[in-house]
Amino acid sequence: RSFSSQTDGEARVTQVLREKFPRASAIKVVDISGGCGAMYEIHIESEEFREKRTVQQHQMVNQALREEIKSMHGLRIFTSTPKL
């Protein structure tokens, strides 16, 4: 598949993250399982993460995706805050 088109799973996860993190300045979801939707790598940059420890940021993402995670084997999460 081309790099410009997302899989259905990537689009669904991205949509959920956009709804849960409306202040996110960047969201990137990549299916790293070869397109079968079993494993995702997520990069999300959001103001909502400011003043929170990394583990808390990851818990926020896990909580936002709790329904989607049920059908996944794994998830790699990278969170950050926008530079001031």
mmCIF file of C-alpha atoms in Angstrom:
data_model
loop_
_atom_site.group_PDB
_atom_site.id
_atom_site.type_symbol
_atom_site.label_atom_id
_atom_site.label_comp_id
_atom_site.label_asym_id
_atom_site.label_seq_id
_atom_site.Cartn_x
_atom_site.Cartn_y
_atom_site.Cartn_z
ATOM 1 C CA ARG A 1 0.000 0.000 0.000
ATOM 2 C CA SER A 2 1.076 3.564 -0.484
ATOM 3 C CA PHE A 3 2.306 5.679 2.384
ATOM 4 C CA SER A 4 -0.384 8.307 1.817
ATOM 5 C CA SER A 5 -3.378 6.030 2.382
ATOM 6 C CA GLN A 6 -4.247 4.818 5.842
ATOM 7 C CA THR A 7 -5.623 1.383 6.624
ATOM 8 C CA ASP A 8 -9.139 1.249 8.073
ATOM 9 C CA GLY A 9 -7.631 0.491 11.468
ATOM 10 C CA GLU A 10 -5.253 3.450 11.318
ATOM 11 C CA ALA A 11 -8.108 5.752 10.324
ATOM 12 C CA ARG A 12 -10.332 4.436 13.134
ATOM 13 C CA VAL A 13 -7.637 4.817 15.815
ATOM 14 C CA THR A 14 -6.758 8.293 14.509
ATOM 15 C CA GLN A 15 -10.427 9.311 14.635
ATOM 16 C CA VAL A 16 -10.809 8.125 18.244
ATOM 17 C CA LEU A 17 -7.648 9.987 19.282
ATOM 18 C CA ARG A 18 -8.827 13.196 17.575
ATOM 19 C CA GLU A 19 -12.091 12.998 19.524
ATOM 20 C CA LYS A 20 -10.410 12.235 22.865
ATOM 21 C CA PHE A 21 -7.554 14.735 22.431
ATOM 22 C CA PRO A 22 -9.116 17.756 20.704
ATOM 23 C CA ARG A 23 -6.065 19.907 21.546
ATOM 24 C CA ALA A 24 -3.602 17.510 19.901
ATOM 25 C CA SER A 25 -1.305 19.315 17.485
ATOM 26 C CA ALA A 26 -0.073 16.085 15.869
ATOM 27 C CA ILE A 27 -1.426 12.540 15.707
ATOM 28 C CA LYS A 28 0.260 9.794 13.721
ATOM 29 C CA VAL A 29 -0.968 6.200 13.760
ATOM 30 C CA VAL A 30 0.969 3.474 11.942
ATOM 31 C CA ASP A 31 -0.090 -0.156 11.627
ATOM 32 C CA ILE A 32 3.216 -1.953 12.260
ATOM 33 C CA SER A 33 1.698 -5.425 11.853
ATOM 34 C CA GLY A 34 1.785 -5.286 8.065
ATOM 35 C CA GLY A 35 -1.776 -4.057 7.702
ATOM 36 C CA CYS A 36 -3.665 -6.660 9.718
ATOM 37 C CA GLY A 37 -4.432 -4.269 12.596
ATOM 38 C CA ALA A 38 -2.787 -6.309 15.346
ATOM 39 C CA MET A 39 -0.095 -3.823 16.358
ATOM 40 C CA TYR A 40 0.051 -0.052 16.153
ATOM 41 C CA GLU A 41 2.589 2.647 16.785
ATOM 42 C CA ILE A 42 1.059 5.926 17.914
ATOM 43 C CA HIS A 43 2.732 9.324 18.078
ATOM 44 C CA ILE A 44 0.627 12.018 19.684
ATOM 45 C CA GLU A 45 1.596 15.557 20.607
ATOM 46 C CA SER A 46 -0.922 17.344 22.781
ATOM 47 C CA GLU A 47 -1.174 20.215 25.221
ATOM 48 C CA GLU A 48 -3.246 17.872 27.427
ATOM 49 C CA PHE A 49 -0.040 16.008 28.337
ATOM 50 C CA ARG A 50 1.695 19.045 29.818
ATOM 51 C CA GLU A 51 2.629 18.665 33.530
ATOM 52 C CA LYS A 52 1.982 14.902 33.361
ATOM 53 C CA ARG A 53 4.553 12.138 33.696
ATOM 54 C CA THR A 54 5.082 9.840 30.710
ATOM 55 C CA VAL A 55 3.275 6.960 32.387
ATOM 56 C CA GLN A 56 0.243 9.204 32.971
ATOM 57 C CA GLN A 57 0.299 10.338 29.341
ATOM 58 C CA HIS A 58 0.349 6.721 28.167
ATOM 59 C CA GLN A 59 -2.493 5.833 30.535
ATOM 60 C CA MET A 60 -4.565 8.634 28.964
ATOM 61 C CA VAL A 61 -3.970 7.166 25.501
ATOM 62 C CA ASN A 62 -4.707 3.622 26.685
ATOM 63 C CA GLN A 63 -7.923 4.826 28.318
ATOM 64 C CA ALA A 64 -8.979 6.666 25.144
ATOM 65 C CA LEU A 65 -8.385 3.517 23.072
ATOM 66 C CA ARG A 66 -9.657 0.926 25.553
ATOM 67 C CA GLU A 67 -12.272 -0.484 23.130
ATOM 68 C CA GLU A 68 -9.870 -0.618 20.162
ATOM 69 C CA ILE A 69 -7.106 -2.189 22.273
ATOM 70 C CA LYS A 70 -9.263 -5.269 22.896
ATOM 71 C CA SER A 71 -8.649 -6.415 19.319
ATOM 72 C CA MET A 72 -4.927 -5.543 19.250
ATOM 73 C CA HIS A 73 -1.887 -7.605 20.166
ATOM 74 C CA GLY A 74 0.304 -4.634 20.940
ATOM 75 C CA LEU A 75 0.636 -0.900 21.030
ATOM 76 C CA ARG A 76 3.663 1.378 21.023
ATOM 77 C CA ILE A 77 2.893 4.823 22.349
ATOM 78 C CA PHE A 78 5.030 7.945 22.003
ATOM 79 C CA THR A 79 3.668 11.091 23.625
ATOM 80 C CA SER A 80 4.968 14.637 23.757
ATOM 81 C CA THR A 81 3.856 18.185 24.401
ATOM 82 C CA PRO A 82 4.150 21.032 21.890
ATOM 83 C CA LYS A 83 7.251 23.124 22.326
ATOM 84 C CA LEU A 84 6.524 26.439 24.009
#
